[in-house]
Amino acid sequence: MANPKKTLYQILGVTPEATAIDIGLAHEKKVAELARTIPPDPSGVALVQQAYEILSNQHRRAAYDSSLVTATEKLAAQQQAPDLELEPEETEDDDRSRKMRLLGMVGVMALVLVALFRPRTPPTPAPEPVAEAPKPAPPPPPKMRSGAEVLFDFNTSGGQILSYSMSGTATHVGVALEVELGQMITTCHALPAGEKLVVKVAGQMQAAELTIVDEQLDLCRLLVPGFNTPPLKLATEDARAGDKIHAITMNAKGEFASTEGTITQVRATPLGKVLEVSTPIAANSSGAGIFNEYGKLVGIATAPHAFGAGLNIALPVSWIAQMRSRTTPPK
């Protein structure tokens, strides 16, 4: 004998006396059970949903209850006619509505199943971290230079200034320093006007031409076109009192030497700060270089000068950038 068809209460697993809360809880429980069913049962989901919609609506539930026969009557009817199944009567509109709802629920369930079982795209792997470029090594500390090394640099980039008179007589008038390629600096006060100037470097004679005469700073610039040795390196920081120095001096025979000393004081003057050094500066060495312990030019020796009697003075290299042709203002 065929199994009797389940009522809506049996589909949800509740009794006809169940409250609205009992029906809601039973519906959630059935939906959860069907979601775990493998393979999925779309028709079971549709029946549970239909049972819940009818029994959770007060008026529809009352109409459904009135159409049910008692359990005794159903059993008696089945015994008399085993193939007879009693169902609540449905109108044509109810049947059409029920079918439409069933189709809608089946479609929704199919979409849910597709979403649950479709292949998942593997996550995009995170980009590998880019290795940072190694930082460049810090520059090595400046190397201290000996007096002999400083003298060697000077002998290739500095030398005597000779003045030739109309009669051809040569007179030593100072010392010049190459600070740019083919450009030399010296003090102005000993240079005679109108005479031909020649620079003697390492025994070689090169004609020189005055391009800037700054009488206020007592500095002159010479153009030496044929002079192409590497220029001397200039210090980028101001010298300070107590700094060690190498001073270039010249003896009566025109020979240069390097003497160690210190900057004893940085003196303020109306023109700016000048350097007082511990090494003697003779008049024939005016224009020679004063170098720091790293072999960089920090000053230009000057003698005689107007900065105080008995003082050994060097003009700072920072004055080179201030040079322009100008005469000494009248006193």
Tab-separated table of C-alpha atoms in Angstrom:
chain	number	residue	atom	x	y	z
A	1	MET	CA	0.000	0.000	0.000
A	2	ALA	CA	1.317	3.436	-0.907
A	3	ASN	CA	2.489	5.709	1.852
A	4	PRO	CA	-0.050	8.417	2.717
A	5	LYS	CA	0.808	11.893	1.447
A	6	LYS	CA	2.331	14.136	4.149
A	7	THR	CA	0.476	17.155	5.418
A	8	LEU	CA	2.094	20.597	5.561
A	9	TYR	CA	2.529	20.147	9.320
A	10	GLN	CA	4.363	16.870	8.766
A	11	ILE	CA	6.570	18.471	6.106
A	12	LEU	CA	7.710	21.047	8.661
A	13	GLY	CA	7.772	18.486	11.460
A	14	VAL	CA	5.256	20.243	13.748
A	15	THR	CA	1.781	19.396	15.121
A	16	PRO	CA	-1.407	21.142	14.070
A	17	GLU	CA	-1.327	22.921	17.457
A	18	ALA	CA	2.056	24.544	16.726
A	19	THR	CA	2.321	28.299	17.267
A	20	ALA	CA	3.611	30.783	14.725
A	21	ILE	CA	6.970	30.781	16.532
A	22	ASP	CA	7.145	26.971	16.411
A	23	ILE	CA	6.435	27.071	12.681
A	24	GLY	CA	9.161	29.704	12.054
A	25	LEU	CA	11.757	27.713	14.021
A	26	ALA	CA	10.808	24.487	12.298
A	27	HIS	CA	11.127	26.157	8.895
A	28	GLU	CA	14.665	27.416	9.671
A	29	LYS	CA	15.662	23.977	10.916
A	30	LYS	CA	14.363	22.231	7.771
A	31	VAL	CA	16.074	24.713	5.466
A	32	ALA	CA	19.376	24.143	7.281
A	33	GLU	CA	19.000	20.365	7.018
A	34	LEU	CA	18.247	20.516	3.290
A	35	ALA	CA	21.246	22.815	2.694
A	36	ARG	CA	23.507	20.073	4.039
A	37	THR	CA	21.876	17.365	1.904
A	38	ILE	CA	24.112	15.891	-0.817
A	39	PRO	CA	23.046	15.743	-3.541
A	40	PRO	CA	20.781	18.808	-3.140
A	41	ASP	CA	16.993	18.287	-3.112
A	42	PRO	CA	15.365	21.305	-4.856
A	43	SER	CA	11.853	19.774	-4.632
A	44	GLY	CA	12.222	19.273	-0.881
A	45	VAL	CA	13.245	22.901	-0.478
A	46	ALA	CA	10.211	24.017	-2.504
A	47	LEU	CA	7.792	21.887	-0.378
A	48	VAL	CA	9.234	23.234	2.896
A	49	GLN	CA	8.915	26.788	1.608
A	50	GLN	CA	5.286	26.201	0.478
A	51	ALA	CA	4.386	24.683	3.835
A	52	TYR	CA	5.894	27.633	5.664
A	53	GLU	CA	4.138	30.246	3.503
A	54	ILE	CA	0.693	28.666	4.090
A	55	LEU	CA	1.062	27.872	7.810
A	56	SER	CA	2.716	31.186	8.711
A	57	ASN	CA	-0.264	33.087	7.249
A	58	GLN	CA	-3.227	33.085	9.656
A	59	HIS	CA	-5.969	33.130	7.023
A	60	ARG	CA	-4.339	30.643	4.671
A	61	ARG	CA	-3.647	28.285	7.602
A	62	ALA	CA	-7.280	28.431	8.710
A	63	ALA	CA	-8.441	27.579	5.192
A	64	TYR	CA	-5.968	24.722	5.048
A	65	ASP	CA	-7.025	23.317	8.465
A	66	SER	CA	-10.693	23.338	7.468
A	67	SER	CA	-9.921	21.272	4.409
A	68	LEU	CA	-8.106	18.580	6.334
A	69	VAL	CA	-9.898	15.436	7.425
A	70	THR	CA	-9.141	13.884	10.750
A	71	ALA	CA	-6.577	11.192	10.968
A	72	THR	CA	-9.268	8.599	11.678
A	73	GLU	CA	-11.315	9.578	8.609
A	74	LYS	CA	-8.247	9.519	6.393
A	75	LEU	CA	-7.255	6.065	7.687
A	76	ALA	CA	-10.767	4.755	7.154
A	77	ALA	CA	-10.867	6.161	3.655
A	78	GLN	CA	-7.529	4.600	2.793
A	79	GLN	CA	-8.684	1.205	4.128
A	80	GLN	CA	-11.802	1.361	1.986
A	81	ALA	CA	-9.992	2.686	-1.082
A	82	PRO	CA	-6.240	2.224	-0.808
A	83	ASP	CA	-5.525	4.237	-3.918
A	84	LEU	CA	-7.495	7.248	-2.669
A	85	GLU	CA	-5.502	10.133	-1.270
A	86	LEU	CA	-7.292	12.980	0.414
A	87	GLU	CA	-5.920	16.408	-0.187
A	88	PRO	CA	-7.303	19.818	0.547
A	89	GLU	CA	-9.347	21.025	-2.313
A	90	GLU	CA	-7.663	23.614	-4.427
A	91	THR	CA	-9.162	26.031	-6.838
A	92	GLU	CA	-7.711	26.571	-10.287
A	93	ASP	CA	-6.212	29.905	-9.219
A	94	ASP	CA	-4.624	28.313	-6.138
A	95	ASP	CA	-3.052	25.617	-8.270
A	96	ARG	CA	-1.662	28.133	-10.765
A	97	SER	CA	-0.281	30.300	-7.950
A	98	ARG	CA	1.279	27.289	-6.259
A	99	LYS	CA	2.984	26.218	-9.485
A	100	MET	CA	4.349	29.695	-10.084
A	101	ARG	CA	5.773	29.853	-6.562
A	102	LEU	CA	7.320	26.420	-6.993
A	103	LEU	CA	8.985	27.493	-10.224
A	104	GLY	CA	10.318	30.667	-8.591
A	105	MET	CA	11.727	28.781	-5.606
A	106	VAL	CA	13.334	26.163	-7.849
A	107	GLY	CA	15.006	28.946	-9.855
A	108	VAL	CA	16.323	30.640	-6.711
A	109	MET	CA	17.598	27.327	-5.372
A	110	ALA	CA	19.362	26.643	-8.672
A	111	LEU	CA	21.143	30.002	-8.501
A	112	VAL	CA	22.203	29.284	-4.914
A	113	LEU	CA	23.564	25.877	-5.903
A	114	VAL	CA	25.476	27.367	-8.837
A	115	ALA	CA	27.023	29.953	-6.533
A	116	LEU	CA	27.968	27.290	-3.967
A	117	PHE	CA	29.508	24.760	-6.341
A	118	ARG	CA	31.075	26.899	-9.070
A	119	PRO	CA	34.902	26.715	-9.251
A	120	ARG	CA	36.565	29.369	-7.172
A	121	THR	CA	39.188	31.560	-8.796
A	122	PRO	CA	42.447	31.207	-6.878
A	123	PRO	CA	43.481	34.444	-5.173
A	124	THR	CA	45.974	36.568	-7.036
A	125	PRO	CA	49.378	36.042	-5.419
A	126	ALA	CA	50.815	39.110	-3.760
A	127	PRO	CA	53.715	40.653	-5.678
A	128	GLU	CA	57.075	39.677	-4.377
A	129	PRO	CA	58.809	42.478	-2.518
A	130	VAL	CA	61.337	44.327	-4.620
A	131	ALA	CA	64.769	44.227	-3.117
A	132	GLU	CA	66.062	47.655	-2.214
A	133	ALA	CA	69.114	48.819	-4.035
A	134	PRO	CA	72.150	48.800	-1.778
A	135	LYS	CA	72.965	52.200	-0.413
A	136	PRO	CA	76.191	53.685	-1.720
A	137	ALA	CA	79.092	53.511	0.649
A	138	PRO	CA	79.866	56.804	2.405
A	139	PRO	CA	82.788	58.696	0.919
A	140	PRO	CA	86.097	58.025	2.617
A	141	PRO	CA	87.284	60.677	5.070
A	142	PRO	CA	89.597	63.308	3.571
A	143	LYS	CA	93.226	62.284	3.562
A	144	MET	CA	95.734	64.456	5.361
A	145	ARG	CA	98.660	65.572	3.229
A	146	SER	CA	102.226	66.141	4.225
A	147	GLY	CA	104.170	69.337	3.619
A	148	ALA	CA	106.080	67.616	0.798
A	149	GLU	CA	102.842	66.640	-0.963
A	150	VAL	CA	101.484	70.188	-0.628
A	151	LEU	CA	104.742	71.616	-2.010
A	152	PHE	CA	104.558	69.218	-4.982
A	153	ASP	CA	101.018	70.401	-5.808
A	154	PHE	CA	102.121	74.017	-5.575
A	155	ASN	CA	105.175	73.539	-7.794
A	156	THR	CA	102.929	72.224	-10.610
A	157	SER	CA	100.190	74.872	-10.222
A	158	GLY	CA	101.972	77.961	-8.871
A	159	GLY	CA	105.147	79.934	-9.316
A	160	GLN	CA	106.939	83.302	-9.512
A	161	ILE	CA	105.611	86.389	-11.256
A	162	LEU	CA	108.322	88.303	-13.172
A	163	SER	CA	107.912	91.800	-14.533
A	164	TYR	CA	109.899	92.768	-17.649
A	165	SER	CA	110.747	96.413	-18.191
A	166	MET	CA	111.217	98.055	-21.609
A	167	SER	CA	114.959	97.341	-21.306
A	168	GLY	CA	114.261	93.610	-20.836
A	169	THR	CA	115.179	93.503	-17.139
A	170	ALA	CA	113.190	90.890	-15.166
A	171	THR	CA	112.111	91.652	-11.605
A	172	HIS	CA	110.434	89.246	-9.186
A	173	VAL	CA	107.142	90.884	-8.075
A	174	GLY	CA	105.193	88.095	-6.336
A	175	VAL	CA	103.782	84.589	-6.455
A	176	ALA	CA	100.777	83.365	-8.461
A	177	LEU	CA	98.380	80.436	-7.809
A	178	GLU	CA	96.299	78.649	-10.444
A	179	VAL	CA	92.707	78.469	-9.138
A	180	GLU	CA	91.017	77.740	-12.493
A	181	LEU	CA	92.404	76.280	-15.702
A	182	GLY	CA	94.603	79.022	-17.177
A	183	GLN	CA	93.505	81.508	-14.464
A	184	MET	CA	95.881	82.573	-11.647
A	185	ILE	CA	95.478	84.723	-8.540
A	186	THR	CA	98.037	86.971	-6.830
A	187	THR	CA	98.215	90.116	-4.695
A	188	CYS	CA	98.070	93.401	-6.571
A	189	HIS	CA	100.206	95.814	-4.554
A	190	ALA	CA	103.595	94.779	-6.037
A	191	LEU	CA	102.566	94.589	-9.698
A	192	PRO	CA	104.018	97.486	-11.734
A	193	ALA	CA	101.700	99.221	-14.185
A	194	GLY	CA	102.384	98.913	-17.895
A	195	GLU	CA	105.072	96.229	-17.744
A	196	LYS	CA	104.927	92.799	-19.299
A	197	LEU	CA	104.178	90.005	-16.816
A	198	VAL	CA	105.457	86.453	-17.056
A	199	VAL	CA	104.684	83.493	-14.771
A	200	LYS	CA	107.483	81.007	-14.159
A	201	VAL	CA	106.230	77.554	-13.146
A	202	ALA	CA	108.611	74.597	-12.839
A	203	GLY	CA	111.188	76.433	-14.975
A	204	GLN	CA	108.700	77.169	-17.770
A	205	MET	CA	107.835	80.757	-18.723
A	206	GLN	CA	104.269	81.681	-19.649
A	207	ALA	CA	103.034	85.146	-20.641
A	208	ALA	CA	100.332	86.529	-18.328
A	209	GLU	CA	97.705	89.216	-18.806
A	210	LEU	CA	95.858	91.090	-16.069
A	211	THR	CA	92.062	90.602	-16.380
A	212	ILE	CA	90.822	91.769	-12.952
A	213	VAL	CA	92.503	94.325	-10.699
A	214	ASP	CA	90.681	94.653	-7.378
A	215	GLU	CA	92.698	97.203	-5.412
A	216	GLN	CA	90.211	97.155	-2.517
A	217	LEU	CA	90.748	93.436	-1.840
A	218	ASP	CA	94.377	93.626	-3.079
A	219	LEU	CA	93.743	90.661	-5.388
A	220	CYS	CA	94.466	90.422	-9.132
A	221	ARG	CA	93.489	87.767	-11.666
A	222	LEU	CA	95.900	86.755	-14.432
A	223	LEU	CA	95.040	85.029	-17.688
A	224	VAL	CA	97.764	82.553	-18.665
A	225	PRO	CA	96.541	80.976	-21.942
A	226	GLY	CA	99.370	78.457	-22.272
A	227	PHE	CA	99.026	77.161	-18.702
A	228	ASN	CA	96.982	73.940	-18.592
A	229	THR	CA	98.089	72.077	-15.466
A	230	PRO	CA	95.366	70.988	-12.975
A	231	PRO	CA	94.350	73.958	-10.751
A	232	LEU	CA	94.753	73.865	-6.976
A	233	LYS	CA	91.816	72.662	-4.871
A	234	LEU	CA	90.069	75.373	-2.862
A	235	ALA	CA	88.662	74.790	0.623
A	236	THR	CA	84.857	74.973	0.762
A	237	GLU	CA	84.705	75.822	4.468
A	238	ASP	CA	86.122	78.862	6.228
A	239	ALA	CA	89.310	78.305	8.167
A	240	ARG	CA	89.151	78.604	11.960
A	241	ALA	CA	91.576	79.601	14.670
A	242	GLY	CA	93.706	76.632	15.707
A	243	ASP	CA	93.614	74.902	12.292
A	244	LYS	CA	96.907	73.410	11.151
A	245	ILE	CA	98.354	74.841	7.921
A	246	HIS	CA	101.139	74.426	5.372
A	247	ALA	CA	102.481	77.825	4.254
A	248	ILE	CA	104.450	78.165	0.995
A	249	THR	CA	107.444	80.519	1.290
A	250	MET	CA	110.234	81.490	-1.084
A	251	ASN	CA	113.898	82.155	-0.214
A	252	ALA	CA	116.254	84.653	-1.840
A	253	LYS	CA	117.293	82.126	-4.501
A	254	GLY	CA	113.679	81.749	-5.702
A	255	GLU	CA	113.284	78.307	-4.161
A	256	PHE	CA	109.971	77.362	-2.596
A	257	ALA	CA	109.458	75.481	0.661
A	258	SER	CA	106.532	74.322	2.799
A	259	THR	CA	106.407	75.373	6.460
A	260	GLU	CA	103.965	73.969	9.005
A	261	GLY	CA	102.064	76.321	11.280
A	262	THR	CA	98.608	77.212	12.570
A	263	ILE	CA	95.952	79.846	12.138
A	264	THR	CA	96.396	81.853	15.300
A	265	GLN	CA	93.371	84.102	14.855
A	266	VAL	CA	90.569	85.039	12.461
A	267	ARG	CA	90.553	88.855	12.433
A	268	ALA	CA	87.564	91.043	11.551
A	269	THR	CA	88.347	93.995	9.243
A	270	PRO	CA	86.220	96.535	7.319
A	271	LEU	CA	86.701	94.379	4.209
A	272	GLY	CA	85.840	91.118	5.971
A	273	LYS	CA	87.634	88.479	8.006
A	274	VAL	CA	91.326	87.790	7.339
A	275	LEU	CA	93.559	84.990	8.615
A	276	GLU	CA	96.464	85.595	10.979
A	277	VAL	CA	98.987	82.755	10.698
A	278	SER	CA	101.959	81.679	12.808
A	279	THR	CA	104.398	81.306	9.897
A	280	PRO	CA	106.432	84.363	8.779
A	281	ILE	CA	105.460	85.881	5.424
A	282	ALA	CA	108.133	87.833	3.555
A	283	ALA	CA	107.391	90.406	0.868
A	284	ASN	CA	108.810	88.141	-1.860
A	285	SER	CA	106.229	85.454	-0.867
A	286	SER	CA	103.202	87.738	-1.278
A	287	GLY	CA	100.597	85.804	-3.309
A	288	ALA	CA	101.826	82.377	-2.135
A	289	GLY	CA	99.398	79.779	-0.843
A	290	ILE	CA	98.282	78.872	2.675
A	291	PHE	CA	96.932	75.294	2.667
A	292	ASN	CA	95.033	73.331	5.315
A	293	GLU	CA	96.142	69.900	6.521
A	294	TYR	CA	94.172	68.257	3.695
A	295	GLY	CA	96.100	70.163	1.021
A	296	LYS	CA	93.286	72.597	0.098
A	297	LEU	CA	93.931	76.302	-0.386
A	298	VAL	CA	92.478	78.397	2.458
A	299	GLY	CA	94.324	81.710	1.999
A	300	ILE	CA	96.619	83.901	-0.118
A	301	ALA	CA	99.638	85.286	1.741
A	302	THR	CA	100.052	89.070	1.589
A	303	ALA	CA	102.977	91.320	2.592
A	304	PRO	CA	103.138	94.168	3.186
A	305	HIS	CA	99.562	94.939	4.212
A	306	ALA	CA	97.480	97.402	6.205
A	307	PHE	CA	95.989	94.996	8.759
A	308	GLY	CA	98.489	95.685	11.550
A	309	ALA	CA	102.221	95.920	12.005
A	310	GLY	CA	104.074	92.699	12.730
A	311	LEU	CA	101.144	90.452	11.732
A	312	ASN	CA	101.430	87.583	9.262
A	313	ILE	CA	98.227	87.824	7.232
A	314	ALA	CA	96.540	85.698	4.551
A	315	LEU	CA	93.483	86.765	2.560
A	316	PRO	CA	90.744	84.070	2.666
A	317	VAL	CA	89.925	82.174	-0.541
A	318	SER	CA	86.260	83.235	-0.159
A	319	TRP	CA	87.369	86.690	-1.385
A	320	ILE	CA	88.177	85.254	-4.841
A	321	ALA	CA	84.458	85.026	-5.665
A	322	GLN	CA	84.012	88.693	-4.664
A	323	MET	CA	86.686	90.053	-7.007
A	324	ARG	CA	85.890	92.786	-9.527
A	325	SER	CA	87.969	95.530	-11.064
A	326	ARG	CA	87.936	98.552	-8.737
A	327	THR	CA	90.354	101.051	-7.305
A	328	THR	CA	91.110	101.831	-3.730
A	329	PRO	CA	88.640	104.472	-2.472
A	330	PRO	CA	90.237	107.818	-1.602
A	331	LYS	CA	90.969	108.331	2.091
